[in-house]
Amino acid sequence: MTQPSYLSRFRLAAVFFFLALAVKCPGQGLIAPVQGYLSVEPFELRKEFVMRFDTIAERIGASDIATVDASNREELEQKIGDWLDGKCPVTVDGSPVSMERDRVHFVRTDPEKGLVVEDRESVPASEALVGAVFATALEGPPDEVRVTWEIFPADGSEAVVEAGARGQRAARKLTPENPELVWKGEMGLAVPELVRLPPAPQAKRVILGGWWTIGALLVVALAILGFAFTRRGWRCVGALAVSAVVAVVAIGQVFPLLTRPIQMPAEEADEICYALLRNIYHAFDYRRESDIYDVLAKSADGDLLTQIYLEVQRSLQVESQGGARVRVTDLDLRECELSGAPTKDAFFVNCEWVAVGTVTHWGHTHDRVNRYKAKMTIGPRDGEWRLIGLELVNEERI
């Protein structure tokens, strides 16, 4: 079995335990007027800013703003994003990288989630906080990431910048005189990989002995007729025989034998479903949409790709964190029941699974656990199992 069910359940229990503890933990406060974060993942690098608005207001031409509210919030977020574009250059393994703007929001502290998108109608400018995220895709885990910090409080005091991956993070105080921070991946990063699936049956055209029996009788009949009605004798019989054989083969190709329904043991169905689901979530470890689709195509049929992309993307985005994406780290297939009679092209299952993931942004990491129920249709495509039908029945956060 591919599914590590007992290990998954142990991990889930641990997640719930730490989530319970997290509720009692105090919220993260802003420890400096300017904070920065470099978040390193196997296929994505993020540069994040958290700043007091009054620290940067004059620099974006907004020193006269007394209150941030619905009338000016969107315009201010756009100005801040424009001002941050290109600042604090980053190199990866010695090469400069261009980072695109992912999101800019006014934010507030939350006792459980660290920082969330500001939801108050009006906030005094002196209390307002700004969070911004810039990101770039990586081809794989980097050995070294280097940033030259350029944003400091107006009085030239220090900025606190944290860099690293989960479990490998370290913070430093940077100043205009000492603005560089270097992160080295000395411990390495675990790279998610596709789960191997059992082989799927190849579609074959089969011509049974029955075809040849029919063909042989046809040849004999034509031979008798040919010998009876022509003076050319056996030469004509031979020609007719060859023509008949060709006709039989052609008929066999045009009307191939209908194969038997797929024979699917319950244990193998469980293994296939787990691997397909795990590989679908793995696709979203990538940042580039083209990379996501390329990996999805290894698990889902072409007609289903867009539906799966949109549904999974929606389920993994955390709106209260401005659209930050959950990275699924563990999956527990709770139920996988064969449903209905299989056909020669597919089998059908009702599945329930739990996806455990983490979301990291603005220096805070927390876990997210969702449970799903779905009806799935799975069939062979080019010798590989693919998800060819999906109906999501229920989705809930637990």
mmCIF file of C-alpha atoms in Angstrom:
data_model
loop_
_atom_site.group_PDB
_atom_site.id
_atom_site.type_symbol
_atom_site.label_atom_id
_atom_site.label_comp_id
_atom_site.label_asym_id
_atom_site.label_seq_id
_atom_site.Cartn_x
_atom_site.Cartn_y
_atom_site.Cartn_z
ATOM 1 C CA MET A 1 0.000 0.000 0.000
ATOM 2 C CA THR A 2 1.253 3.446 -0.882
ATOM 3 C CA GLN A 3 -0.884 5.201 1.705
ATOM 4 C CA PRO A 4 0.923 5.577 5.065
ATOM 5 C CA SER A 5 -2.379 5.514 6.983
ATOM 6 C CA TYR A 6 -1.081 4.891 10.521
ATOM 7 C CA LEU A 7 1.705 7.461 10.141
ATOM 8 C CA SER A 8 -0.781 9.943 8.699
ATOM 9 C CA ARG A 9 -3.120 9.511 11.627
ATOM 10 C CA PHE A 10 -0.251 10.006 14.076
ATOM 11 C CA ARG A 11 0.753 13.212 12.285
ATOM 12 C CA LEU A 12 -2.830 14.435 12.265
ATOM 13 C CA ALA A 13 -3.097 13.829 16.006
ATOM 14 C CA ALA A 14 0.103 15.809 16.513
ATOM 15 C CA VAL A 15 -1.248 18.645 14.370
ATOM 16 C CA PHE A 16 -4.451 18.866 16.407
ATOM 17 C CA PHE A 17 -2.425 18.842 19.635
ATOM 18 C CA PHE A 18 -0.261 21.753 18.552
ATOM 19 C CA LEU A 19 -3.248 23.622 17.135
ATOM 20 C CA ALA A 20 -4.865 23.379 20.557
ATOM 21 C CA LEU A 21 -1.742 24.825 22.141
ATOM 22 C CA ALA A 22 -1.554 27.565 19.531
ATOM 23 C CA VAL A 23 -4.927 28.958 20.595
ATOM 24 C CA LYS A 24 -3.408 29.818 23.958
ATOM 25 C CA CYS A 25 -0.345 31.521 22.491
ATOM 26 C CA PRO A 26 -0.235 35.311 22.311
ATOM 27 C CA GLY A 27 -0.339 37.006 18.932
ATOM 28 C CA GLN A 28 2.752 38.128 17.141
ATOM 29 C CA GLY A 29 3.528 41.795 17.654
ATOM 30 C CA LEU A 30 5.513 44.086 15.383
ATOM 31 C CA ILE A 31 8.954 44.252 16.997
ATOM 32 C CA ALA A 32 10.381 46.913 14.662
ATOM 33 C CA PRO A 33 8.936 49.641 12.405
ATOM 34 C CA VAL A 34 10.359 47.751 9.400
ATOM 35 C CA GLN A 35 10.504 43.960 9.234
ATOM 36 C CA GLY A 36 11.419 41.695 6.362
ATOM 37 C CA TYR A 37 11.258 37.994 5.574
ATOM 38 C CA LEU A 38 12.871 35.767 2.973
ATOM 39 C CA SER A 39 10.885 32.533 2.791
ATOM 40 C CA VAL A 40 12.666 29.730 0.930
ATOM 41 C CA GLU A 41 10.747 26.747 -0.429
ATOM 42 C CA PRO A 42 11.865 24.075 -2.913
ATOM 43 C CA PHE A 43 10.188 25.779 -5.888
ATOM 44 C CA GLU A 44 9.439 29.311 -4.667
ATOM 45 C CA LEU A 45 11.215 32.225 -3.010
ATOM 46 C CA ARG A 46 9.250 35.006 -1.331
ATOM 47 C CA LYS A 47 10.434 38.425 -0.172
ATOM 48 C CA GLU A 48 8.024 39.882 2.363
ATOM 49 C CA PHE A 49 7.709 43.280 4.021
ATOM 50 C CA VAL A 50 5.820 44.330 7.157
ATOM 51 C CA MET A 51 6.018 48.056 7.920
ATOM 52 C CA ARG A 52 4.316 50.711 9.948
ATOM 53 C CA PHE A 53 2.515 52.972 7.510
ATOM 54 C CA ASP A 54 3.702 56.173 9.173
ATOM 55 C CA THR A 55 7.306 55.008 8.613
ATOM 56 C CA ILE A 56 6.907 55.080 4.814
ATOM 57 C CA ALA A 57 4.027 57.557 4.320
ATOM 58 C CA GLU A 58 6.251 60.503 3.402
ATOM 59 C CA ARG A 59 8.249 58.380 0.946
ATOM 60 C CA ILE A 60 5.141 57.517 -1.069
ATOM 61 C CA GLY A 61 3.706 61.049 -0.951
ATOM 62 C CA ALA A 62 1.042 60.222 1.639
ATOM 63 C CA SER A 63 2.227 62.152 4.692
ATOM 64 C CA ASP A 64 -1.089 64.052 4.802
ATOM 65 C CA ILE A 65 -3.133 60.862 5.287
ATOM 66 C CA ALA A 66 -4.632 60.767 8.794
ATOM 67 C CA THR A 67 -6.874 57.731 8.397
ATOM 68 C CA VAL A 68 -6.799 54.629 6.215
ATOM 69 C CA ASP A 69 -10.309 53.665 5.130
ATOM 70 C CA ALA A 70 -12.308 52.413 2.160
ATOM 71 C CA SER A 71 -11.903 55.723 0.322
ATOM 72 C CA ASN A 72 -8.101 55.529 0.082
ATOM 73 C CA ARG A 73 -7.017 51.996 1.052
ATOM 74 C CA GLU A 74 -6.800 50.529 -2.459
ATOM 75 C CA GLU A 75 -4.957 53.556 -3.884
ATOM 76 C CA LEU A 76 -2.459 53.513 -1.017
ATOM 77 C CA GLU A 77 -1.809 49.781 -1.464
ATOM 78 C CA GLN A 78 -1.088 50.399 -5.139
ATOM 79 C CA LYS A 79 1.314 53.255 -4.325
ATOM 80 C CA ILE A 80 3.139 51.153 -1.762
ATOM 81 C CA GLY A 81 3.497 48.273 -4.217
ATOM 82 C CA ASP A 82 4.846 50.598 -6.919
ATOM 83 C CA TRP A 83 7.342 52.052 -4.461
ATOM 84 C CA LEU A 84 8.545 48.620 -3.316
ATOM 85 C CA ASP A 85 9.009 47.224 -6.841
ATOM 86 C CA GLY A 86 12.692 46.421 -7.366
ATOM 87 C CA LYS A 87 13.777 47.343 -3.852
ATOM 88 C CA CYS A 88 15.947 45.036 -1.736
ATOM 89 C CA PRO A 89 17.557 43.078 -4.616
ATOM 90 C CA VAL A 90 17.980 39.326 -4.200
ATOM 91 C CA THR A 91 20.446 36.856 -5.699
ATOM 92 C CA VAL A 92 20.020 33.075 -5.755
ATOM 93 C CA ASP A 93 23.210 31.032 -6.025
ATOM 94 C CA GLY A 94 25.022 34.132 -7.261
ATOM 95 C CA SER A 95 22.504 35.149 -9.948
ATOM 96 C CA PRO A 96 20.114 38.122 -9.622
ATOM 97 C CA VAL A 97 16.426 37.194 -9.671
ATOM 98 C CA SER A 98 13.428 39.280 -10.635
ATOM 99 C CA MET A 99 10.573 39.084 -8.157
ATOM 100 C CA GLU A 100 6.986 39.836 -9.103
ATOM 101 C CA ARG A 101 4.476 41.541 -6.862
ATOM 102 C CA ASP A 102 2.169 38.960 -5.319
ATOM 103 C CA ARG A 103 0.050 41.023 -2.962
ATOM 104 C CA VAL A 104 0.016 44.240 -0.893
ATOM 105 C CA HIS A 105 -2.464 44.745 1.956
ATOM 106 C CA PHE A 106 -3.016 46.738 5.080
ATOM 107 C CA VAL A 107 -2.865 44.159 7.858
ATOM 108 C CA ARG A 108 -3.468 43.765 11.577
ATOM 109 C CA THR A 109 -2.205 41.403 14.249
ATOM 110 C CA ASP A 110 -4.242 38.327 15.154
ATOM 111 C CA PRO A 111 -3.734 36.239 18.332
ATOM 112 C CA GLU A 112 -3.778 32.953 16.391
ATOM 113 C CA LYS A 113 -2.701 33.718 12.824
ATOM 114 C CA GLY A 114 -0.012 36.355 13.273
ATOM 115 C CA LEU A 115 -1.010 38.921 10.649
ATOM 116 C CA VAL A 116 -4.256 38.991 8.690
ATOM 117 C CA VAL A 117 -5.755 41.399 6.175
ATOM 118 C CA GLU A 118 -7.101 44.520 7.882
ATOM 119 C CA ASP A 119 -10.882 44.261 8.189
ATOM 120 C CA ARG A 120 -11.665 47.375 10.227
ATOM 121 C CA GLU A 121 -13.509 50.076 8.316
ATOM 122 C CA SER A 122 -11.161 52.825 9.466
ATOM 123 C CA VAL A 123 -7.665 52.767 10.974
ATOM 124 C CA PRO A 124 -5.620 55.760 12.192
ATOM 125 C CA ALA A 125 -2.519 56.184 10.032
ATOM 126 C CA SER A 126 -0.364 56.056 13.153
ATOM 127 C CA GLU A 127 -1.636 52.510 13.875
ATOM 128 C CA ALA A 128 -1.798 51.143 10.334
ATOM 129 C CA LEU A 129 0.456 48.274 9.260
ATOM 130 C CA VAL A 130 1.318 47.297 5.697
ATOM 131 C CA GLY A 131 2.216 43.803 4.478
ATOM 132 C CA ALA A 132 3.640 43.126 1.012
ATOM 133 C CA VAL A 133 4.780 39.933 -0.697
ATOM 134 C CA PHE A 134 6.995 39.554 -3.772
ATOM 135 C CA ALA A 135 7.844 36.130 -5.173
ATOM 136 C CA THR A 136 9.702 34.220 -7.865
ATOM 137 C CA ALA A 137 9.712 30.613 -9.043
ATOM 138 C CA LEU A 138 12.726 28.384 -8.389
ATOM 139 C CA GLU A 139 13.855 25.354 -10.371
ATOM 140 C CA GLY A 140 14.800 23.592 -7.138
ATOM 141 C CA PRO A 141 16.126 24.229 -3.631
ATOM 142 C CA PRO A 142 18.838 26.930 -3.655
ATOM 143 C CA ASP A 143 22.192 26.624 -1.917
ATOM 144 C CA GLU A 144 22.446 30.342 -1.136
ATOM 145 C CA VAL A 145 20.088 33.315 -1.054
ATOM 146 C CA ARG A 146 21.435 36.830 -0.557
ATOM 147 C CA VAL A 147 19.474 40.073 -0.069
ATOM 148 C CA THR A 148 20.657 43.670 0.171
ATOM 149 C CA TRP A 149 18.131 45.473 2.358
ATOM 150 C CA GLU A 150 17.263 49.034 1.344
ATOM 151 C CA ILE A 151 14.286 50.009 3.497
ATOM 152 C CA PHE A 152 14.873 51.388 6.974
ATOM 153 C CA PRO A 153 13.002 53.679 9.358
ATOM 154 C CA ALA A 154 13.319 57.387 8.579
ATOM 155 C CA ASP A 155 15.834 57.890 11.383
ATOM 156 C CA GLY A 156 18.176 55.301 9.849
ATOM 157 C CA SER A 157 17.693 52.782 12.631
ATOM 158 C CA GLU A 158 17.730 49.031 12.120
ATOM 159 C CA ALA A 159 15.336 46.761 10.266
ATOM 160 C CA VAL A 160 14.761 43.200 11.467
ATOM 161 C CA VAL A 161 14.999 40.687 8.615
ATOM 162 C CA GLU A 162 14.412 36.947 8.925
ATOM 163 C CA ALA A 163 15.454 34.397 6.305
ATOM 164 C CA GLY A 164 15.201 30.678 5.738
ATOM 165 C CA ALA A 165 12.923 27.689 5.347
ATOM 166 C CA ARG A 166 10.640 26.145 7.919
ATOM 167 C CA GLY A 167 12.797 24.945 10.795
ATOM 168 C CA GLN A 168 15.833 26.761 9.395
ATOM 169 C CA ARG A 169 14.950 30.411 9.996
ATOM 170 C CA ALA A 170 17.177 33.038 11.558
ATOM 171 C CA ALA A 171 16.669 36.784 12.099
ATOM 172 C CA ARG A 172 19.232 39.566 11.886
ATOM 173 C CA LYS A 173 19.209 43.271 12.542
ATOM 174 C CA LEU A 174 20.321 45.109 9.411
ATOM 175 C CA THR A 175 21.392 48.740 9.166
ATOM 176 C CA PRO A 176 22.187 51.118 6.283
ATOM 177 C CA GLU A 177 25.879 50.464 7.047
ATOM 178 C CA ASN A 178 25.451 46.673 7.178
ATOM 179 C CA PRO A 179 22.478 45.896 4.901
ATOM 180 C CA GLU A 180 23.273 42.391 3.600
ATOM 181 C CA LEU A 181 21.828 39.100 4.776
ATOM 182 C CA VAL A 182 22.932 35.690 3.455
ATOM 183 C CA TRP A 183 21.042 32.429 3.914
ATOM 184 C CA LYS A 184 22.716 29.100 3.140
ATOM 185 C CA GLY A 185 20.803 25.860 2.737
ATOM 186 C CA GLU A 186 23.282 23.794 4.703
ATOM 187 C CA MET A 187 20.612 21.428 6.026
ATOM 188 C CA GLY A 188 18.981 21.024 2.616
ATOM 189 C CA LEU A 189 15.291 21.144 1.792
ATOM 190 C CA ALA A 190 13.044 18.133 1.345
ATOM 191 C CA VAL A 191 11.866 18.103 -2.276
ATOM 192 C CA PRO A 192 8.339 16.729 -2.806
ATOM 193 C CA GLU A 193 8.155 13.962 -5.404
ATOM 194 C CA LEU A 194 5.423 12.202 -7.333
ATOM 195 C CA VAL A 195 4.075 9.019 -5.772
ATOM 196 C CA ARG A 196 4.458 6.002 -8.065
ATOM 197 C CA LEU A 197 1.277 4.365 -9.301
ATOM 198 C CA PRO A 198 0.733 0.715 -10.222
ATOM 199 C CA PRO A 199 0.737 0.083 -13.995
ATOM 200 C CA ALA A 200 -2.508 0.584 -15.878
ATOM 201 C CA PRO A 201 -3.711 -1.798 -18.611
ATOM 202 C CA GLN A 202 -2.789 -0.857 -22.172
ATOM 203 C CA ALA A 203 -5.636 -0.611 -24.650
ATOM 204 C CA LYS A 204 -5.168 -3.342 -27.273
ATOM 205 C CA ARG A 205 -6.916 -4.406 -30.452
ATOM 206 C CA VAL A 206 -7.490 -8.138 -30.372
ATOM 207 C CA ILE A 207 -8.695 -10.317 -33.258
ATOM 208 C CA LEU A 208 -10.005 -13.579 -31.865
ATOM 209 C CA GLY A 209 -10.009 -16.998 -33.498
ATOM 210 C CA GLY A 210 -13.631 -16.342 -34.362
ATOM 211 C CA TRP A 211 -12.530 -13.736 -36.886
ATOM 212 C CA TRP A 212 -10.166 -16.211 -38.511
ATOM 213 C CA THR A 213 -12.863 -18.904 -38.543
ATOM 214 C CA ILE A 214 -15.212 -16.559 -40.340
ATOM 215 C CA GLY A 215 -12.403 -15.597 -42.687
ATOM 216 C CA ALA A 216 -11.505 -19.202 -43.458
ATOM 217 C CA LEU A 217 -15.098 -20.056 -44.317
ATOM 218 C CA LEU A 218 -15.288 -16.968 -46.493
ATOM 219 C CA VAL A 219 -12.107 -17.986 -48.313
ATOM 220 C CA VAL A 220 -13.421 -21.510 -48.958
ATOM 221 C CA ALA A 221 -16.740 -20.193 -50.203
ATOM 222 C CA LEU A 222 -15.081 -17.720 -52.526
ATOM 223 C CA ALA A 223 -12.680 -20.383 -53.763
ATOM 224 C CA ILE A 224 -15.520 -22.710 -54.678
ATOM 225 C CA LEU A 225 -17.389 -19.934 -56.410
ATOM 226 C CA GLY A 226 -14.274 -18.794 -58.210
ATOM 227 C CA PHE A 227 -13.404 -22.270 -59.453
ATOM 228 C CA ALA A 228 -16.959 -22.845 -60.593
ATOM 229 C CA PHE A 229 -17.431 -19.621 -62.502
ATOM 230 C CA THR A 230 -14.062 -18.902 -64.058
ATOM 231 C CA ARG A 231 -11.819 -20.629 -66.533
ATOM 232 C CA ARG A 232 -8.690 -19.277 -64.852
ATOM 233 C CA GLY A 233 -8.931 -21.892 -62.145
ATOM 234 C CA TRP A 234 -6.658 -21.789 -59.125
ATOM 235 C CA ARG A 235 -4.973 -18.488 -60.013
ATOM 236 C CA CYS A 236 -8.252 -16.707 -59.513
ATOM 237 C CA VAL A 237 -8.911 -18.726 -56.376
ATOM 238 C CA GLY A 238 -5.573 -17.531 -54.935
ATOM 239 C CA ALA A 239 -6.341 -13.929 -55.716
ATOM 240 C CA LEU A 240 -9.748 -14.193 -54.125
ATOM 241 C CA ALA A 241 -8.257 -15.855 -51.047
ATOM 242 C CA VAL A 242 -5.731 -13.065 -50.551
ATOM 243 C CA SER A 243 -8.464 -10.459 -50.957
ATOM 244 C CA ALA A 244 -10.634 -12.221 -48.419
ATOM 245 C CA VAL A 245 -7.847 -12.368 -45.827
ATOM 246 C CA VAL A 246 -7.153 -8.651 -46.281
ATOM 247 C CA ALA A 247 -10.841 -7.917 -45.867
ATOM 248 C CA VAL A 248 -11.054 -9.944 -42.654
ATOM 249 C CA VAL A 249 -8.046 -8.166 -41.116
ATOM 250 C CA ALA A 250 -9.469 -4.779 -42.090
ATOM 251 C CA ILE A 251 -12.821 -5.626 -40.534
ATOM 252 C CA GLY A 252 -11.051 -6.725 -37.358
ATOM 253 C CA GLN A 253 -9.265 -3.358 -37.139
ATOM 254 C CA VAL A 254 -12.375 -1.303 -37.760
ATOM 255 C CA PHE A 255 -14.429 -3.308 -35.263
ATOM 256 C CA PRO A 256 -11.997 -4.269 -32.477
ATOM 257 C CA LEU A 257 -13.011 -6.656 -29.764
ATOM 258 C CA LEU A 258 -14.666 -4.980 -26.801
ATOM 259 C CA THR A 259 -12.362 -5.610 -23.818
ATOM 260 C CA ARG A 260 -13.583 -6.853 -20.471
ATOM 261 C CA PRO A 261 -14.498 -4.385 -17.694
ATOM 262 C CA ILE A 262 -11.558 -3.278 -15.551
ATOM 263 C CA GLN A 263 -10.888 -5.755 -12.749
ATOM 264 C CA MET A 264 -10.024 -3.591 -9.720
ATOM 265 C CA PRO A 265 -9.288 -5.059 -6.273
ATOM 266 C CA ALA A 266 -10.250 -2.739 -3.405
ATOM 267 C CA GLU A 267 -6.672 -2.536 -2.127
ATOM 268 C CA GLU A 268 -5.324 -1.449 -5.510
ATOM 269 C CA ALA A 269 -8.116 1.123 -5.911
ATOM 270 C CA ASP A 270 -7.095 2.560 -2.533
ATOM 271 C CA GLU A 271 -3.459 2.767 -3.631
ATOM 272 C CA ILE A 272 -4.320 4.433 -6.951
ATOM 273 C CA CYS A 273 -6.641 7.013 -5.356
ATOM 274 C CA TYR A 274 -4.104 7.961 -2.698
ATOM 275 C CA ALA A 275 -1.302 8.398 -5.245
ATOM 276 C CA LEU A 276 -3.432 10.484 -7.620
ATOM 277 C CA LEU A 277 -4.619 12.801 -4.839
ATOM 278 C CA ARG A 278 -1.122 13.187 -3.391
ATOM 279 C CA ASN A 279 0.324 13.990 -6.808
ATOM 280 C CA ILE A 280 -2.400 16.544 -7.524
ATOM 281 C CA TYR A 281 -1.541 18.423 -4.334
ATOM 282 C CA HIS A 282 2.161 18.149 -5.180
ATOM 283 C CA ALA A 283 1.529 20.139 -8.372
ATOM 284 C CA PHE A 284 0.728 23.162 -6.203
ATOM 285 C CA ASP A 285 4.171 23.094 -4.616
ATOM 286 C CA TYR A 286 5.216 24.931 -7.790
ATOM 287 C CA ARG A 287 4.635 28.625 -8.398
ATOM 288 C CA ARG A 288 4.437 28.914 -12.191
ATOM 289 C CA GLU A 289 1.031 28.053 -13.599
ATOM 290 C CA SER A 290 2.635 26.175 -16.500
ATOM 291 C CA ASP A 291 4.577 23.979 -14.047
ATOM 292 C CA ILE A 292 1.417 23.295 -12.053
ATOM 293 C CA TYR A 293 -0.444 22.202 -15.191
ATOM 294 C CA ASP A 294 2.480 20.026 -16.323
ATOM 295 C CA VAL A 295 2.438 18.095 -13.043
ATOM 296 C CA LEU A 296 -1.363 17.948 -12.922
ATOM 297 C CA ALA A 297 -1.342 16.374 -16.385
ATOM 298 C CA LYS A 298 0.430 13.346 -14.889
ATOM 299 C CA SER A 299 -2.600 12.674 -12.673
ATOM 300 C CA ALA A 300 -5.667 14.037 -14.466
ATOM 301 C CA ASP A 301 -7.123 13.732 -17.948
ATOM 302 C CA GLY A 302 -6.856 16.768 -20.194
ATOM 303 C CA ASP A 303 -10.565 17.623 -20.103
ATOM 304 C CA LEU A 304 -10.449 17.747 -16.294
ATOM 305 C CA LEU A 305 -7.284 19.806 -15.797
ATOM 306 C CA THR A 306 -8.865 23.252 -15.627
ATOM 307 C CA GLN A 307 -11.606 22.119 -13.215
ATOM 308 C CA ILE A 308 -9.071 20.535 -10.855
ATOM 309 C CA TYR A 309 -6.720 23.517 -11.090
ATOM 310 C CA LEU A 310 -9.465 25.974 -10.140
ATOM 311 C CA GLU A 311 -10.998 23.834 -7.374
ATOM 312 C CA VAL A 312 -7.703 22.967 -5.681
ATOM 313 C CA GLN A 313 -6.383 26.526 -6.067
ATOM 314 C CA ARG A 314 -9.515 27.858 -4.372
ATOM 315 C CA SER A 315 -9.346 25.333 -1.523
ATOM 316 C CA LEU A 316 -5.683 26.113 -0.804
ATOM 317 C CA GLN A 317 -5.956 29.909 -0.753
ATOM 318 C CA VAL A 318 -6.435 31.608 2.619
ATOM 319 C CA GLU A 319 -8.423 34.767 1.988
ATOM 320 C CA SER A 320 -7.838 36.218 5.451
ATOM 321 C CA GLN A 321 -4.107 36.130 4.689
ATOM 322 C CA GLY A 322 -4.556 37.935 1.391
ATOM 323 C CA GLY A 323 -4.545 34.799 -0.743
ATOM 324 C CA ALA A 324 -1.537 33.024 0.773
ATOM 325 C CA ARG A 325 -1.408 29.418 -0.441
ATOM 326 C CA VAL A 326 -1.406 26.362 1.799
ATOM 327 C CA ARG A 327 1.299 23.762 1.056
ATOM 328 C CA VAL A 328 -0.101 20.284 1.659
ATOM 329 C CA THR A 329 2.400 18.209 3.620
ATOM 330 C CA ASP A 330 0.368 15.123 4.490
ATOM 331 C CA LEU A 331 -2.710 13.339 3.203
ATOM 332 C CA ASP A 332 -4.809 10.688 4.916
ATOM 333 C CA LEU A 333 -7.190 8.695 2.714
ATOM 334 C CA ARG A 334 -9.940 7.870 5.193
ATOM 335 C CA GLU A 335 -12.268 6.012 2.835
ATOM 336 C CA CYS A 336 -12.129 4.652 -0.709
ATOM 337 C CA GLU A 337 -15.114 2.530 -1.743
ATOM 338 C CA LEU A 338 -15.693 1.101 -5.195
ATOM 339 C CA SER A 339 -19.016 2.349 -6.529
ATOM 340 C CA GLY A 340 -21.059 0.765 -9.294
ATOM 341 C CA ALA A 341 -19.882 -1.616 -11.982
ATOM 342 C CA PRO A 342 -16.594 -0.767 -13.716
ATOM 343 C CA THR A 343 -16.469 -0.423 -17.484
ATOM 344 C CA LYS A 344 -13.712 -1.240 -19.943
ATOM 345 C CA ASP A 345 -12.580 2.404 -19.665
ATOM 346 C CA ALA A 346 -12.916 3.308 -15.983
ATOM 347 C CA PHE A 347 -13.814 2.393 -12.419
ATOM 348 C CA PHE A 348 -15.689 4.521 -9.904
ATOM 349 C CA VAL A 349 -14.989 5.290 -6.236
ATOM 350 C CA ASN A 350 -16.406 7.331 -3.377
ATOM 351 C CA CYS A 351 -13.534 8.854 -1.406
ATOM 352 C CA GLU A 352 -13.003 10.764 1.810
ATOM 353 C CA TRP A 353 -9.629 12.257 2.671
ATOM 354 C CA VAL A 354 -7.984 14.759 4.994
ATOM 355 C CA ALA A 355 -5.323 17.151 3.703
ATOM 356 C CA VAL A 356 -2.897 18.669 6.215
ATOM 357 C CA GLY A 357 -0.892 21.690 5.149
ATOM 358 C CA THR A 358 0.967 24.755 6.334
ATOM 359 C CA VAL A 359 0.773 28.373 5.313
ATOM 360 C CA THR A 360 3.743 30.661 5.958
ATOM 361 C CA HIS A 361 3.630 34.413 5.473
ATOM 362 C CA TRP A 362 5.013 37.489 7.182
ATOM 363 C CA GLY A 363 7.062 35.412 9.594
ATOM 364 C CA HIS A 364 4.228 33.247 10.859
ATOM 365 C CA THR A 365 3.524 29.574 10.085
ATOM 366 C CA HIS A 366 0.337 27.785 11.035
ATOM 367 C CA ASP A 367 -1.331 24.527 10.084
ATOM 368 C CA ARG A 368 -4.510 24.048 8.121
ATOM 369 C CA VAL A 369 -6.554 20.828 8.005
ATOM 370 C CA ASN A 370 -9.388 20.220 5.523
ATOM 371 C CA ARG A 371 -11.625 17.193 4.975
ATOM 372 C CA TYR A 372 -13.113 16.328 1.578
ATOM 373 C CA LYS A 373 -15.634 13.877 0.129
ATOM 374 C CA ALA A 374 -15.806 13.269 -3.603
ATOM 375 C CA LYS A 375 -16.986 10.904 -6.318
ATOM 376 C CA MET A 376 -14.101 10.008 -8.602
ATOM 377 C CA THR A 377 -13.843 8.309 -11.981
ATOM 378 C CA ILE A 378 -10.452 6.775 -12.757
ATOM 379 C CA GLY A 379 -9.276 5.126 -15.949
ATOM 380 C CA PRO A 380 -6.181 4.224 -17.983
ATOM 381 C CA ARG A 381 -4.738 6.774 -20.388
ATOM 382 C CA ASP A 382 -1.650 5.836 -22.424
ATOM 383 C CA GLY A 383 -0.760 3.117 -19.946
ATOM 384 C CA GLU A 384 -1.090 5.358 -16.854
ATOM 385 C CA TRP A 385 -3.925 5.803 -14.387
ATOM 386 C CA ARG A 386 -5.617 9.199 -14.616
ATOM 387 C CA LEU A 387 -8.443 10.935 -12.835
ATOM 388 C CA ILE A 388 -11.048 11.441 -15.574
ATOM 389 C CA GLY A 389 -14.045 12.561 -13.511
ATOM 390 C CA LEU A 390 -14.442 14.431 -10.213
ATOM 391 C CA GLU A 391 -17.511 15.552 -8.290
ATOM 392 C CA LEU A 392 -16.719 17.259 -4.985
ATOM 393 C CA VAL A 393 -19.500 16.352 -2.548
ATOM 394 C CA ASN A 394 -18.302 18.076 0.631
ATOM 395 C CA GLU A 395 -15.417 20.229 1.869
ATOM 396 C CA GLU A 396 -14.892 21.440 5.423
ATOM 397 C CA ARG A 397 -12.138 22.836 7.585
ATOM 398 C CA ILE A 398 -11.440 20.840 10.751
#
